[in-house]
Amino acid sequence: MREIQEFTLDELKHLFTPQAITGETMVLNMGPQHPSTHGVLRLILELDGEIVLNCVPDIGYLHTGIEKNMEAKTYQKAEVLTDRMDYMYTMGNNLVYCLAVEKLTELKSPARADAIRVILLELSRLQSHLLWIGTSALDLGAMSVFLYAMREREMILDIFELVSGQRMMTTYIRPGGLWRDVPAEFNDAVKQIVDIFPKRIDTYEALLTKNPLFMDRTKGIGKIDTKTALAWDVTGPTLRATGMAHDIRKANPYCGYEQYDFEIPTQTTGDIYGRYKVRVEEMRQSVRIVEQALNKLPFGPVRDNNPKFVPPPRSEIGVSMEALIHHFKLWTEGFTPPVGSVYSTIESPRGEMGLFLESDGSPKPYRVHYRTPSVPLLQIMPILSKGCFVADLIGIIGSIDIVLGDTDR
Amino acid sequence: MNELLTPAVFAIQSRYNGQVSEFRDEVTLLVPAEKIIAATTTLRDEFDFDMLSAETAVDYCPQTTPRFHMVYIFYSTKTHQYITFRAPLNGDNPSIATMETVYPNANWREREIWDLMGIRFEGHSDLRRLLLPPNWEGHPLRKDYPLGYEEVQYTFNFDDIDLRKPKGVR
Amino acid sequence: MGLEQKLGNTGVVTTTLENAVNWSRTNSMWPMLFGLACCAIEMMAAQAANYDMSRFGMELMRASPRQSDLMIVAGRVSQKMAPVLRNLYDQMPDPKWVIAMGDCAACGGVYNNYAVLQGVDEIVPVDIYVAGCPPRPEGLINGVVALHNKIKSERFAKWK
Ligand code: SF4
C-alpha cells in the first residue's frame, strides 16, 4: 500500500497568502473523510479566525480510471461503466454515451424510445434534486427534509426497478433506443408520481423557502455573477441562478425536448438561496415535462432495426438464422463504427455533461472523455468561498451539488 | 456546415492556416500548436465563443509525428454552436502553451491532462497532478501504459495467487 | 421485551459474561459516517424512512472514527484513498468491525484497472461482504444482521 502523500506548505505557497507561511493565518485540512463534503472531497483551507481566506480543493480520492477502462471494452460493454460515474444521474450518463454512439453510427432512436427516455431522464433529474435538497438541507441542520425527500426518491427508484430491474445502475438506455419496452404498469406508476409530486414539492418549500434560519444561512452567501460563471465554464442551476437562462435542453435539444413546453427557471441573486429556488422550480418543470411526455407517449418499436449495430429482439433469435448470427456477432465481436470523433452533450442536474468519443474503426472506443459539470463547479470553490465563514462553506458545497464520482471519474 | 459557423471557420482557416474537416455535422479545425492561443483568442473575442466546453487529448501511440492531439471544444452561448480545435503534438514529452490566459477554467482541465496524459503546459500557474497521488509514476491514459489487471483465481491456481495477494491485517 | 417475564420477584437474570458482552456490543453498534461512492447513496437510503436501519440500533452514525465500532466501506476505494482508509481504520478503537458494501469494496467490481483497489480486504480485514452493485438497502440490512449474529457467537478465547 502507498503512503499518504502530504503536501508541504512550500508546494502550495502560490495558492495562499504570505501570512500562511509565517503562521499568522491558519492552514486547516478538511476531508477527505468529512460528513459534509458530500463524498471524498478534501479542502485545504486558509483561515483567519473563522473567515476563509483561501480554499484549495484536492480531488481524485475517487479516481476510478473509467476513461481508460472504457477503452478496453467493446462499445456495448463500455456502457456499463458509464452508469457508475455520476451516480445521481445514471440514466443521463447512459444517454450521453448513447447519443454519441448513435451519432457515430448514424442510428436513430424511434419516437417511442425518445419519449420514454425523456420521462426517465426527468425522473432522474427529480431524484437527483431530491437527494440534493435532502442532503444540503441536512448540512444546514434541517433533518426532516431529508427523510421526506428520500421517501419520494424511493418511488422514483421503484419505477427504475420496474423498467430495468435495478434501482440505480440501470443501463436501460442503449445505443439505438432502449433495452426493451416498458412494462404495462409503467404508465400508472408514472401517473401516480405526476399526481402527487407538486404537493410534495410544496411540502419541502413549506419547510425551507420562508424558514428564517434557512434564509439567514443562504441569502447573500456564495455569490457569483454571470460573467465569472461563464469564464469558468459553470453551467446548470449555478449559472441559471445568476440570471442567465441557458439550458442545453432548449439550446441544443436532444431526444425531442423541443416538443415539450417548459420554462427555464432563473434567479438573479447568484447565491445559495438563488440556486435553491432554481432547483425547486426545476423540479416542478420536470414534473410538467413528464406529464406531457406521458400523455402523448407514441406506440411503436423502441429500438432501431439496423441489425449491424442493434441486437435483434429475443423472440426473433429462435426463428431466424440471420438474427442469431447478428446476435452472436454483436455480443462476441461488437460492432465497428466508422473512423472519426464526435461530441455529444446533455443537460444534467448539475449542468452540461458532454462526451467526446473517438473511434478508430475497431469494436472498442479509441478515446473516451467525459466533460463533467462538477469539475468547473468545484474549481470555482475558491471564488465562492472567499471571505465566508467556515460554517457557510458547508452550505456552499451543498448548494453547488457536486458528485465526486462525476469530478474524479 | 452551419452558416453560423462559416465566418469563424473561414477566419481561422485563412489567418492561422487551419485545416477544416467535417464529420457528422461537427466542424473540426486542425491548428498548428504554436498558433493555438492566437486562434482561440480570435475565436473568443471576435466570434463570441465564450465557453471552453471541454479540453482533452488523444494519444496516437505508436505513431510519433504527431503522437498526441490536443482537443479543445468551444461553445457559444449566443449561437449555440460547438466548434472543435485540434493541435498536433510530436514526441513523447510534448508541451504546449496554456489556455488558462484565454479561458481560466482550463486550469484544472490542463492539470488533468498533465496528470493522465503527460502533456506539459507552458506558463501554467499550478501544474500539479489533479487526480492521482503526487508520487504516482507514469501517465495512465497513454496507450503504452498498461490498464492494470488482477489475475483471475481459478481452482487450479487459487492457492498460488492467494499467497501473493496483499492482505489487510488488524 | 420478554426479559421481564424471566425476572421473577428477585429481579436477577443469570447469563454468561460472553452473552452479556456480545449482546451489548451488537445492540449499541455505531457505524462510521463514511461514504465513498455510489453505494453510499444506498447506505443513505437504508438509513432513511423507508428502510430505517434504526430498527437494528444502527441509526447513530458517527462522523469521527474515534467514536465508532463499525466501518461500512460503501464504494470503490481508489489508490489515493486507500492509505486514508487504513488510517481511519487504525484510529477506530477496538473492538471494531468492517463491512465491505458492494462489489467494488469486496473485489474491485467492474473496475479491473490501475486506479481501483481490488477489494478493500487488501488493506483492512473484512468481516462481512455484501454483494451487489449497489446492494439494495435490504442487502445492507441483511449484512448488518449477519454481522450481529457473528458477534453474538464470538467466544472469549478468540477475543483480540
Ligand atoms: S459496487 Fe457498484 S454501486 Fe457500489 S461503488 Fe462500486 S460501482 Fe458503485
PDB file of C-alpha atoms and ligand atoms in Angstrom, chain A residues 84 169, chain C residues 37-39 75-76 102-104 111 132-134, ligand 1:
ATOM      1  CA  ARG A  84     -21.172   4.448 -12.184  1.00  0.00           C
ATOM      2  CA  MET A 169     -27.294   1.326 -12.228  1.00  0.00           C
TER       3      MET A 169
ATOM      4  CA  ALA C  37     -19.201   6.319  -3.996  1.00  0.00           C
ATOM      5  CA  CYS C  38     -22.492   5.126  -5.411  1.00  0.00           C
ATOM      6  CA  CYS C  39     -23.021   2.585  -2.663  1.00  0.00           C
ATOM      7  CA  GLY C  75     -17.981   2.150  -2.551  1.00  0.00           C
ATOM      8  CA  ARG C  76     -14.838   1.805  -4.572  1.00  0.00           C
ATOM      9  CA  GLY C 102     -20.818  -3.528  -2.771  1.00  0.00           C
ATOM     10  CA  ASP C 103     -18.806  -5.389  -5.337  1.00  0.00           C
ATOM     11  CA  CYS C 104     -16.159  -2.705  -5.551  1.00  0.00           C
ATOM     12  CA  TYR C 111     -13.147  -1.958 -12.460  1.00  0.00           C
ATOM     13  CA  GLY C 132     -24.481  -6.148  -5.355  1.00  0.00           C
ATOM     14  CA  CYS C 133     -23.716  -3.117  -7.434  1.00  0.00           C
ATOM     15  CA  PRO C 134     -25.097  -1.351  -5.499  1.00  0.00           C
TER      16      PRO C 134
HETATM   17  S1  SF4 D   1     -20.261  -1.646  -6.175  1.00  0.00           S
HETATM   18 FE1  SF4 D   1     -21.261  -0.574  -7.885  1.00  0.00          FE
HETATM   19  S2  SF4 D   1     -22.577   0.902  -6.846  1.00  0.00           S
HETATM   20 FE2  SF4 D   1     -21.064   0.253  -5.362  1.00  0.00          FE
HETATM   21  S3  SF4 D   1     -19.405   1.708  -5.506  1.00  0.00           S
HETATM   22 FE3  SF4 D   1     -18.921   0.018  -6.868  1.00  0.00          FE
HETATM   23  S4  SF4 D   1     -19.707   0.684  -8.844  1.00  0.00           S
HETATM   24 FE4  SF4 D   1     -20.674   1.962  -7.321  1.00  0.00          FE
END
